[in-house]
Amino acid sequence: MEDWAEIRRLHRGEGVPIKEIARRLGVARNTVRSALASDRPPKYERAPRGSVADAYEPQIRALLAEWPRMPAPVVASRIGWPYSLSPLKKRLAVIRPEYVGIDPVERVTYEPGQLTQCDLWFPEPRIPVAAGQERVLPVLVMTLAFSRFLTATMIPSRQAGDILAGMWALIAGLGRVTRALLWDRESAIGGTGRVTVPAAAFAGTLATQIRLAPPRDPEFKGMVERNNQYLETSFLPGRRFTSPADFNTQLGEWLVQANARTVRSIAGRPVDLLETDYRSMLALPPLDPPTGLNLRVRLGRDYYVRVDTCDYSVDPRVIGRFVDVTASPQQVTVACEGQVVACHTRSWAKQAVVTDPAHAATAAQMRGDPPPHRRSHRHAAGAAGLRRPVRRRFHQPSNESEHHVTTTATLRLSAAPADGLPSMIAYLTRVLKTPTIGAFWEELADQARDENWSHEEYLAALLQRQVADRESKGSIMRIRTAHFPAVKTLEDFNLDHLPSLRRDLLAHLATGTFVAKAENVILLGPPGLGKTHLAIGLGVKAAHAGYSVLFDTASNWITRLAAAHHAGRLEAELKKIRRYKLIIIDEVGYIPFDQDAANLFFQLIASRYEQGSVLVTSNLPFGRWGETFSDDVVAAAMIDRLVHHAEVLTLTGDSYRTRQRRDLLAKENRTNRR
């Protein structure tokens, strides 16, 4: 390229002869003549070569003629594809339109105030919430279709009340609402294809409407989908978050810059077009729409109510009466006959217990318990050393309700004599359900005095011991309730006999992120390769990460669903199974199922689609699943839902059991020969 340009410059620009140019550049004179005769620089062109997909194209076309939308992994299993999926996917992208047909999409233009596109985005980093927990939390993203103005906020859950509370917070921040709100088939908004009752009530109060996008058509709300990707690539990198509030604070600051950028599709900045959008939007009603989590329950003897897996204490004087619980993303309020009987800051953790000390003290008085300072005077000497730290004043609380609770607790502790502190601490740890603190506070107190710890270091050590113990017991309980046939770990698995297994992919799956994203894992391969061991190992990892897991064989799953179907409670059973974040279905393909069993199995898979993770092991490739389920159509529909968001691991190699037996026989033969 450089010689060609230099030759033309020297000859045509400076008039240098061909012979002199050849001498200066050290090239042949014919090369110079060729360069001058050519209007384009020389380009190396490789001779065309065929693709590895050429030999399989007739089989591919035969499959697409019958099932035009068959996924690439299924096509690969049907035709015995031995290569990477990349060349197959490229060939399918060329061939498939001949059978599916081209579905052109018209470019849509929006009027001011016409539409807002809504979606949930799940950022990958886990956010610290409370009690040592970290969670992947949803972020509600809303984009005004005309101005492309972007708003977003993190919410505690995907429940209807929390989503609607987030929508109202964003809409109230704008001051107006568009004439329509577009959602996909989010279960809390319109998972069945119809707008749910809470969402319809919300829209009716605002005099707007909620429209649902067609299933599996992300282009229908492409603006907000692209903004989700924009948040993923432009907001997240390089950031650390200490809490959901910190996440929302950083997000709010970043959105100011994001809305001030120039968007190519509108040739302007969203913040500049917002005023035009705003003038055509609907005014907000004088009353707030119904949002948040709401329930009415009769208060039990333990004087706690449950909201989103967390328990909150209530004034025990209303035990046995109906209470109305209202939970916003920030606060949980409990009322009885119009009077507030509990008010707590909402916990975004899972299975947290939030107790107001005033409620615990009232319950103790109602039970007739003696005051803590009148109980036995055990451990007086140990308590004396803690007298001064206990009498230290607490930091000034941030709000009035906290001030009342904290001041009451401080006065009660300060009034207790030193020799009564052990019994008081035992009582408080029992009320707070922190037995580990109750067991180790005195031991750590001695260590704190010996090593001259600060009060904060002593408190951190106590809480760290309690959190570690609770997490350990939680993992043990989740593994126990998973009903594994045997507890096996990935660390115990011998990877040497499976060279086909990608170590990096297995390590990624062991992090449990696929469970957080409700994605699936399919392990395919002949018997004896350790598929069940891998499935149990991944299940144990998920349990350690805090996810609920349930394991069973395919035949036992069918038996369980059939019994529920005959009892008329199949929907209730599927709903119960959906509570588990990960279910493991082992040994698919070993036993054939009849039509009814296949339909039940399909309902199990369909109920988990994009709602929870499924891990399947099978000795058959996808192409032979029709033999197991007695229906190719049902099998294809099932496979389609499984592989849509899935990692498919095809294992090859010798049977581990056969190899062990062969090695044992060889060892015995060598021994006999000696």
XYZ file of C-alpha atoms in Angstrom:
674
model
C 0.000 0.000 0.000
C 2.749 2.496 1.004
C 4.970 1.636 -2.029
C 1.998 2.006 -4.403
C 1.197 5.473 -3.062
C 4.853 6.532 -3.077
C 5.371 5.314 -6.667
C 2.404 7.333 -7.922
C 3.505 10.416 -6.002
C 7.054 10.310 -7.319
C 6.104 9.656 -10.927
C 3.031 11.866 -11.281
C 3.780 14.516 -8.722
C 7.525 14.989 -9.165
C 8.082 13.470 -12.582
C 10.701 10.960 -11.418
C 11.460 8.320 -14.136
C 10.455 4.701 -13.632
C 14.061 3.510 -13.516
C 14.961 6.005 -10.780
C 11.863 5.103 -8.737
C 12.811 1.412 -8.928
C 16.322 2.244 -7.724
C 15.131 4.419 -4.810
C 12.537 1.980 -3.531
C 14.493 -1.189 -4.268
C 11.753 -2.767 -6.404
C 11.612 -4.100 -9.946
C 10.739 -1.727 -12.801
C 7.784 -3.943 -13.740
C 6.442 -3.479 -10.227
C 6.622 0.267 -10.738
C 4.840 -0.025 -14.111
C 2.096 -2.208 -12.553
C 1.553 0.297 -9.766
C 1.230 3.166 -12.234
C -1.179 1.191 -14.414
C -3.443 0.256 -11.491
C -6.060 2.691 -10.163
C -6.308 0.826 -6.851
C -3.678 -0.329 -4.352
C -2.723 -4.007 -4.542
C -4.882 -6.300 -2.374
C -4.265 -9.885 -1.457
C -7.337 -11.966 -2.197
C -7.613 -15.423 -0.675
C -9.059 -18.133 -2.827
C -12.657 -18.911 -1.737
C -13.031 -21.932 0.519
C -16.094 -23.873 1.568
C -17.611 -23.951 5.043
C -17.874 -26.945 7.354
C -21.622 -26.358 7.210
C -21.828 -27.116 3.475
C -21.964 -30.884 3.985
C -24.781 -30.542 6.536
C -26.908 -28.010 4.676
C -29.388 -30.557 3.196
C -30.084 -31.936 6.688
C -30.415 -28.417 8.086
C -32.902 -27.474 5.376
C -34.925 -30.626 5.990
C -35.268 -29.737 9.681
C -36.122 -26.077 9.029
C -38.751 -27.079 6.500
C -40.648 -28.812 9.327
C -39.622 -26.638 12.308
C -38.535 -23.227 10.967
C -37.712 -21.794 14.418
C -35.751 -24.754 15.785
C -32.883 -23.381 17.956
C -29.283 -23.912 16.883
C -28.405 -26.302 19.786
C -31.349 -28.513 18.853
C -30.372 -28.487 15.184
C -26.822 -29.431 16.173
C -28.008 -32.420 18.192
C -30.339 -33.607 15.425
C -27.717 -33.553 12.665
C -24.802 -34.771 14.821
C -22.875 -31.490 14.482
C -19.280 -32.094 15.653
C -17.971 -28.512 15.505
C -18.462 -25.265 17.375
C -21.936 -23.722 17.168
C -20.619 -20.479 15.632
C -20.452 -21.623 11.946
C -23.801 -23.390 12.341
C -25.443 -20.235 13.698
C -24.012 -18.199 10.811
C -25.424 -20.652 8.272
C -28.801 -20.708 10.058
C -28.929 -16.912 9.949
C -28.663 -17.130 6.153
C -31.013 -20.084 5.603
C -33.719 -19.581 8.226
C -35.397 -16.512 6.617
C -36.248 -18.699 3.595
C -38.492 -20.819 5.833
C -39.615 -18.402 8.554
C -40.139 -15.457 6.303
C -38.973 -11.912 6.876
C -40.982 -9.849 9.315
C -40.058 -6.218 8.592
C -40.602 -3.704 11.357
C -41.752 -0.205 10.554
C -40.000 2.639 12.310
C -42.415 4.037 14.868
C -42.716 7.717 15.624
C -44.249 8.887 18.883
C -46.240 11.975 19.713
C -45.448 14.048 22.805
C -46.992 12.610 25.947
C -48.034 9.410 24.162
C -46.089 6.554 25.763
C -43.624 5.458 28.445
C -41.735 2.183 28.038
C -41.114 0.309 31.309
C -38.877 -2.638 32.176
C -36.911 -4.247 34.997
C -33.124 -4.349 34.795
C -31.080 -6.677 36.998
C -27.548 -5.299 37.503
C -24.964 -7.992 38.091
C -23.191 -6.729 41.240
C -24.766 -7.837 44.515
C -25.825 -4.948 46.724
C -25.239 -5.124 50.516
C -28.634 -4.931 52.196
C -28.472 -5.937 55.886
C -27.469 -8.723 58.256
C -24.404 -9.477 56.159
C -26.510 -10.279 53.092
C -25.917 -9.213 49.496
C -28.642 -9.428 46.844
C -29.189 -8.891 43.137
C -32.034 -6.364 43.213
C -34.268 -5.203 40.351
C -34.041 -1.701 38.958
C -37.198 -0.181 37.474
C -36.334 1.658 34.242
C -38.782 4.003 32.467
C -38.172 5.834 29.181
C -40.433 8.530 27.710
C -40.923 7.495 24.081
C -40.964 10.987 22.552
C -38.164 12.748 24.409
C -36.188 9.569 25.327
C -35.971 10.957 28.874
C -34.642 8.199 31.156
C -35.599 7.613 34.799
C -34.774 4.637 37.031
C -34.754 3.494 40.641
C -33.835 0.321 42.530
C -36.737 -1.475 44.225
C -36.770 -4.266 46.838
C -38.613 -6.965 44.874
C -40.578 -7.896 41.736
C -43.883 -7.978 43.596
C -46.673 -5.805 42.206
C -46.759 -3.460 45.203
C -43.032 -2.702 45.008
C -43.052 -2.236 41.222
C -46.042 0.115 41.400
C -44.422 2.026 44.285
C -41.310 2.486 42.146
C -43.413 3.615 39.168
C -45.255 6.144 41.299
C -41.964 7.499 42.705
C -40.608 8.055 39.184
C -43.892 9.453 37.810
C -44.295 11.789 40.789
C -40.738 12.969 40.199
C -41.705 13.966 36.652
C -44.920 15.613 37.820
C -47.041 14.157 34.996
C -47.785 10.844 33.306
C -48.033 9.780 29.662
C -51.288 8.507 28.159
C -49.989 4.900 28.104
C -47.432 2.789 29.966
C -45.904 -0.082 27.977
C -44.809 -3.250 29.810
C -43.701 -6.718 28.769
C -45.259 -9.831 30.292
C -43.836 -9.150 33.744
C -45.750 -11.492 36.060
C -46.783 -8.762 38.509
C -48.085 -6.525 35.688
C -49.471 -8.881 33.051
C -47.864 -12.292 33.166
C -50.989 -14.070 31.909
C -51.517 -11.716 28.978
C -53.995 -9.568 30.917
C -53.214 -6.604 33.156
C -53.307 -7.664 36.800
C -55.804 -6.125 39.224
C -53.222 -4.032 41.184
C -51.732 -2.676 37.942
C -55.177 -1.870 36.529
C -56.136 -0.031 39.740
C -52.894 1.953 39.568
C -53.479 2.945 35.937
C -57.131 3.792 36.593
C -56.221 6.198 39.385
C -53.811 7.993 37.052
C -56.347 7.951 34.153
C -53.774 6.271 31.942
C -53.585 2.735 30.542
C -51.090 -0.119 30.740
C -50.349 -1.809 27.425
C -48.680 -5.227 27.235
C -46.086 -6.017 24.573
C -46.473 -9.198 22.504
C -44.585 -12.197 23.932
C -40.984 -12.707 22.820
C -40.838 -9.417 20.911
C -38.138 -7.248 22.556
C -38.181 -4.783 19.640
C -41.687 -3.720 20.681
C -40.098 -1.815 23.590
C -36.633 -1.430 22.152
C -35.977 1.998 23.683
C -36.017 0.818 27.262
C -34.153 -2.390 26.314
C -31.377 -0.281 24.791
C -31.348 1.925 27.879
C -30.910 -1.192 30.018
C -27.802 -1.985 27.974
C -26.716 1.644 28.245
C -26.974 1.442 32.043
C -25.030 -1.830 31.988
C -22.120 -0.414 29.986
C -22.022 3.248 31.014
C -23.277 3.433 34.600
C -22.062 0.237 36.295
C -18.356 -0.056 35.325
C -15.980 1.155 38.011
C -18.627 1.728 40.687
C -19.057 0.239 44.156
C -22.263 0.372 46.176
C -22.693 0.152 49.932
C -26.495 -0.095 50.037
C -29.600 0.277 47.828
C -29.843 3.907 48.938
C -26.264 4.494 47.803
C -27.068 2.827 44.474
C -30.069 5.125 43.929
C -28.057 8.186 44.930
C -25.293 7.425 42.421
C -27.866 6.496 39.782
C -29.750 9.778 40.267
C -26.559 11.796 39.849
C -25.610 9.864 36.722
C -29.077 10.225 35.148
C -28.637 14.006 35.081
C -25.652 13.534 32.780
C -27.329 10.751 30.773
C -30.354 12.903 29.939
C -28.092 15.765 28.885
C -26.339 13.694 26.203
C -27.266 13.959 22.522
C -29.365 11.021 21.283
C -28.846 10.344 17.593
C -32.367 9.061 16.887
C -33.965 12.342 17.996
C -31.038 14.582 17.028
C -31.202 16.310 20.375
C -30.962 16.006 24.118
C -33.743 14.348 26.157
C -33.649 17.124 28.740
C -34.367 19.700 26.008
C -37.349 17.766 24.596
C -38.822 16.983 28.015
C -40.727 20.290 28.106
C -42.519 19.414 24.850
C -43.307 15.964 26.214
C -44.468 17.424 29.521
C -47.040 19.796 27.985
C -48.919 16.872 26.382
C -48.786 14.543 29.390
C -51.661 14.004 31.831
C -51.829 15.854 35.143
C -51.513 13.740 38.268
C -54.581 13.128 40.471
C -54.883 14.802 43.897
C -54.776 11.387 45.618
C -51.879 8.963 45.371
C -52.594 5.690 43.528
C -52.596 2.417 45.497
C -49.022 1.128 45.781
C -46.879 -0.914 48.139
C -47.486 -4.280 49.733
C -50.767 -4.437 51.630
C -52.203 -7.235 53.723
C -54.681 -7.749 56.519
C -53.926 -10.460 59.082
C -54.887 -11.431 62.595
C -51.900 -10.831 64.880
C -50.635 -14.074 66.387
C -49.276 -14.706 69.841
C -45.707 -14.123 68.688
C -46.770 -10.503 67.786
C -44.887 -10.500 64.423
C -46.164 -9.929 60.893
C -44.357 -11.137 57.778
C -43.668 -8.883 54.785
C -41.628 -10.223 51.874
C -39.961 -12.992 53.977
C -39.065 -10.565 56.814
C -40.753 -10.486 60.244
C -41.644 -7.200 61.972
C -42.758 -6.850 65.582
C -46.116 -5.292 66.520
C -47.420 -3.947 69.814
C -48.459 -7.172 71.588
C -51.473 -5.452 73.142
C -53.368 -6.037 69.862
C -52.701 -9.797 69.751
C -55.722 -11.635 68.344
C -57.063 -8.583 66.477
C -56.901 -7.811 62.784
C -54.095 -5.469 61.722
C -53.522 -3.738 58.386
C -49.943 -3.910 57.121
C -48.673 -1.406 54.551
C -45.135 -1.701 53.232
C -43.485 0.829 50.966
C -39.899 0.330 49.763
C -38.782 2.490 52.702
C -41.146 1.724 55.585
C -43.470 -0.894 57.105
C -46.488 0.460 58.973
C -48.976 -1.633 60.945
C -52.339 -0.188 62.011
C -55.187 -1.568 64.097
C -58.553 0.153 63.825
C -56.905 3.265 62.446
C -54.215 3.475 65.146
C -50.560 2.875 64.243
C -49.247 0.006 66.380
C -45.862 -0.500 64.662
C -43.584 1.436 62.356
C -40.284 0.038 61.092
C -37.722 0.853 58.460
C -38.183 -1.809 55.813
C -35.440 -4.401 55.545
C -34.383 -5.388 52.016
C -32.674 -8.516 53.328
C -34.170 -12.004 53.268
C -35.551 -13.730 56.384
C -34.639 -10.767 58.585
C -36.289 -10.236 62.000
C -36.925 -6.596 62.951
C -37.879 -6.017 66.597
C -38.797 -2.831 68.421
C -37.412 -3.163 71.989
C -40.539 -1.431 73.279
C -42.669 -4.250 71.873
C -40.430 -6.865 73.481
C -40.602 -5.075 76.828
C -44.400 -4.862 76.639
C -44.613 -8.566 75.842
C -42.371 -9.371 78.836
C -44.613 -7.328 81.144
C -47.734 -9.065 79.784
C -46.122 -12.468 80.434
C -45.296 -11.407 83.979
C -41.544 -11.851 83.541
C -39.509 -10.295 86.394
C -37.352 -7.321 85.441
C -33.890 -8.387 84.281
C -32.089 -6.707 87.215
C -34.047 -8.868 89.726
C -32.894 -12.171 88.248
C -29.916 -14.226 89.411
C -26.645 -12.406 89.877
C -24.467 -14.773 87.904
C -21.296 -13.627 86.188
C -21.124 -10.436 88.236
C -17.374 -10.204 87.911
C -17.448 -10.522 84.126
C -20.179 -7.927 83.837
C -18.279 -5.413 85.960
C -15.648 -5.087 83.265
C -18.310 -4.125 80.738
C -19.972 -1.554 82.931
C -18.346 1.499 81.419
C -18.804 0.468 77.736
C -22.499 -0.238 78.359
C -23.017 3.151 80.003
C -21.648 5.043 76.984
C -24.204 7.166 75.223
C -25.486 6.076 71.846
C -25.015 8.260 68.764
C -27.831 10.692 68.061
C -30.470 8.806 65.994
C -31.583 10.062 62.601
C -35.335 10.319 63.170
C -37.832 10.819 65.987
C -39.095 7.231 66.120
C -35.558 5.899 66.398
C -34.864 8.508 69.089
C -37.730 7.252 71.222
C -36.720 3.592 70.913
C -32.993 4.188 71.380
C -33.366 6.540 74.338
C -35.682 4.107 76.103
C -33.187 1.275 75.630
C -30.309 3.478 76.815
C -32.082 4.511 80.018
C -33.092 0.924 80.778
C -29.531 -0.342 80.361
C -28.013 2.508 82.304
C -30.336 1.919 85.235
C -29.374 -1.749 85.571
C -26.694 -2.622 88.121
C -23.519 -4.277 86.820
C -24.274 -7.615 88.454
C -27.582 -7.803 86.576
C -26.087 -7.309 83.114
C -25.585 -11.017 82.262
C -29.257 -11.810 82.772
C -30.265 -8.683 80.873
C -28.006 -9.582 77.941
C -29.398 -13.119 77.949
C -32.917 -11.677 77.813
C -32.117 -9.210 75.009
C -30.331 -11.772 72.859
C -33.295 -14.100 73.270
C -35.693 -11.348 72.182
C -33.496 -10.428 69.203
C -33.048 -14.117 68.316
C -29.263 -13.847 68.377
C -28.192 -16.927 70.370
C -24.591 -16.774 69.175
C -24.154 -13.335 70.733
C -25.679 -14.669 73.929
C -23.199 -17.549 73.956
C -19.994 -15.649 73.114
C -20.393 -12.075 74.422
C -18.574 -12.783 77.663
C -15.690 -14.661 76.013
C -15.195 -11.839 73.495
C -15.503 -9.267 76.293
C -12.528 -10.837 78.076
C -10.561 -10.824 74.837
C -11.552 -7.211 74.199
C -10.263 -6.110 77.612
C -7.022 -8.079 77.205
C -6.323 -6.669 73.732
C -7.694 -3.191 74.435
C -10.358 -3.232 71.718
C -12.528 -0.193 71.074
C -16.276 -0.476 71.615
C -16.829 -0.546 67.850
C -14.342 -3.393 67.377
C -16.030 -5.407 70.121
C -19.470 -4.863 68.558
C -18.168 -5.789 65.097
C -16.626 -9.005 66.428
C -19.895 -10.005 68.110
C -21.987 -9.293 65.015
C -19.500 -11.039 62.751
C -19.694 -14.184 64.915
C -23.531 -14.064 64.830
C -23.739 -13.516 61.054
C -21.227 -16.292 60.304
C -23.136 -18.724 62.506
C -26.476 -17.778 60.950
C -25.147 -18.127 57.394
C -23.600 -21.497 58.207
C -26.827 -22.811 59.712
C -28.805 -21.403 56.786
C -26.625 -23.242 54.272
C -26.946 -26.483 56.231
C -30.729 -26.113 56.341
C -30.995 -25.351 52.619
C -28.850 -28.378 51.742
C -30.935 -30.560 54.057
C -34.245 -29.421 52.540
C -32.920 -29.871 48.981
C -33.255 -33.679 49.414
C -30.023 -34.528 47.638
C -29.486 -38.316 47.464
C -25.980 -37.633 48.771
C -24.086 -34.417 49.444
C -21.338 -34.134 46.831
C -19.234 -31.091 46.064
C -17.539 -29.813 42.942
C -14.224 -29.929 44.777
C -14.603 -33.720 45.104
C -15.282 -34.170 41.392
C -12.450 -35.640 39.323
C -12.167 -33.423 36.261
C -9.314 -35.402 34.707
C -11.582 -37.996 33.104
C -13.701 -35.271 31.418
C -11.382 -33.299 29.127
C -14.427 -32.077 27.175
C -15.767 -30.136 30.194
C -14.829 -26.457 30.098
C -13.307 -25.555 33.451
C -13.985 -21.837 33.041
C -17.681 -22.430 32.354
C -17.986 -24.756 35.353
C -16.313 -22.146 37.574
C -18.736 -19.509 36.293
C -21.743 -21.731 37.020
C -20.403 -22.428 40.519
C -20.810 -18.723 41.373
C -24.597 -19.173 41.194
C -25.199 -16.157 38.940
C -27.322 -18.294 36.641
C -29.768 -18.771 39.524
C -29.969 -15.025 40.123
C -30.827 -14.529 36.425
C -33.350 -17.412 36.379
C -31.263 -19.182 33.720
C -31.026 -22.930 33.153
C -28.233 -25.515 32.919
C -28.500 -28.720 30.866
C -25.973 -31.542 31.253
C -26.027 -34.054 28.386
C -23.933 -37.170 28.011
C -23.866 -40.963 28.307
C -24.184 -42.668 31.703
C -21.254 -42.783 34.079
C -19.682 -39.400 33.338
C -20.730 -37.770 36.616
C -23.691 -35.653 35.511
C -25.535 -36.272 38.785
C -22.399 -35.426 40.781
C -22.023 -32.150 38.874
C -25.712 -31.348 39.336
C -25.544 -31.940 43.090
C -22.297 -29.956 43.320
C -23.854 -26.963 41.555
C -26.922 -27.305 43.774
C -24.757 -27.250 46.904
C -22.980 -24.130 45.626
C -26.350 -22.456 45.034
C -27.467 -23.396 48.567
C -24.288 -21.865 50.017
C -25.030 -18.697 47.998
C -28.400 -18.394 49.735
C -30.723 -19.891 47.110
C -33.370 -22.511 47.876
C -32.834 -25.768 45.947
C -34.944 -28.895 45.375
C -33.576 -32.113 43.820
C -35.357 -35.178 42.427
C -35.297 -37.586 39.512
C -37.515 -37.047 36.487
C -39.724 -40.021 37.365
C -40.217 -38.753 40.932
C -41.100 -35.284 39.651
C -43.769 -36.840 37.425
C -45.103 -38.903 40.338
C -45.319 -35.790 42.495
C -47.164 -33.778 39.827
C -49.497 -36.658 38.961
C -50.542 -37.022 42.611
C -51.247 -33.278 42.802
C -53.203 -33.426 39.522
C -55.404 -36.275 40.733
C -56.040 -34.389 43.981
C -57.076 -31.277 42.044
C -54.226 -29.118 43.359
C -51.768 -29.078 40.457
C -51.663 -25.265 40.277
C -50.998 -25.043 43.997
C -48.192 -27.601 43.682
C -46.574 -25.718 40.781
C -46.825 -22.502 42.780
C -45.154 -24.235 45.720
C -42.326 -25.465 43.478
C -41.856 -21.941 42.077
C -40.755 -20.822 45.531
C -37.503 -22.721 44.996
C -34.939 -20.659 43.107
C -33.388 -23.796 41.574
C -34.896 -27.202 40.894
C -32.772 -30.117 39.673
C -34.309 -32.766 37.414
C -32.049 -35.795 37.202
C -32.089 -38.758 34.778
C -34.276 -37.405 31.978
C -34.425 -40.041 29.248
C -33.840 -43.178 31.298
C -37.570 -43.983 31.602
C -40.096 -43.167 28.842
C -43.250 -41.252 29.802
C -46.768 -41.508 28.435
C -48.701 -38.555 27.000
C -50.194 -37.473 30.342
C -46.828 -37.582 32.084
C -45.256 -35.599 29.225
C -47.946 -32.918 29.576
C -47.318 -32.656 33.324
C -43.579 -32.377 32.757
C -44.161 -29.659 30.175
C -46.282 -27.690 32.665
C -43.440 -27.914 35.193
C -40.936 -26.512 32.688
C -43.359 -23.848 31.439
C -44.097 -22.670 34.986
C -40.358 -22.120 35.555
C -39.764 -20.263 32.271
C -38.009 -16.960 33.112
C -39.256 -17.347 36.712
C -36.766 -19.782 38.218
C -33.764 -21.886 37.261
C -33.882 -25.520 36.142
C -30.882 -27.871 36.065
C -31.506 -30.972 33.917
C -29.311 -34.035 33.389
C -30.014 -36.423 30.522
C -28.301 -39.323 28.783
C -30.039 -38.450 25.482
C -29.322 -35.636 23.014
C -32.168 -33.200 22.396
C -32.985 -34.945 19.137
C -34.149 -38.062 21.010
C -36.238 -36.395 23.692
C -39.317 -37.044 21.581
C -38.816 -40.767 22.270
C -38.903 -40.161 26.016
C -41.944 -37.889 26.036
C -43.912 -39.742 23.338
C -44.549 -36.500 21.454
C -42.093 -34.595 19.285
C -44.147 -31.384 19.475
C -44.231 -31.349 23.279
C -40.537 -32.220 23.405
C -39.656 -29.413 20.975
C -41.701 -26.878 22.968
C -40.055 -28.040 26.186
C -36.566 -27.828 24.711
C -37.302 -24.366 23.345
C -38.141 -23.060 26.824
C -35.201 -24.808 28.444
C -32.472 -23.624 26.067
C -33.736 -20.038 25.615
C -31.744 -18.868 28.656
C -29.423 -21.785 29.287
C -25.908 -23.163 29.312
C -25.795 -26.559 27.550
C -22.843 -28.771 28.540
C -22.362 -31.834 26.341
C -20.054 -34.278 28.139
C -18.018 -36.955 26.392
C -15.619 -39.594 27.657
C -15.452 -43.011 29.266
C -17.742 -44.055 32.079
C -16.136 -43.250 35.414
C -17.545 -46.417 36.993
C -16.386 -48.593 34.077
C -12.931 -47.083 34.257
C -12.721 -47.740 38.003
C -13.789 -51.362 37.474
C -11.325 -51.806 34.622
C -8.477 -50.365 36.696
C -9.390 -52.662 39.586
C -9.404 -55.759 37.363
C -6.072 -54.758 35.859
C -4.594 -54.355 39.320
C -5.895 -57.793 40.364
C -4.433 -59.382 37.201
C -1.022 -57.888 37.904
C -1.192 -59.156 41.464
C -2.131 -62.674 40.302
C 0.707 -62.809 37.796
C 3.183 -62.071 40.547
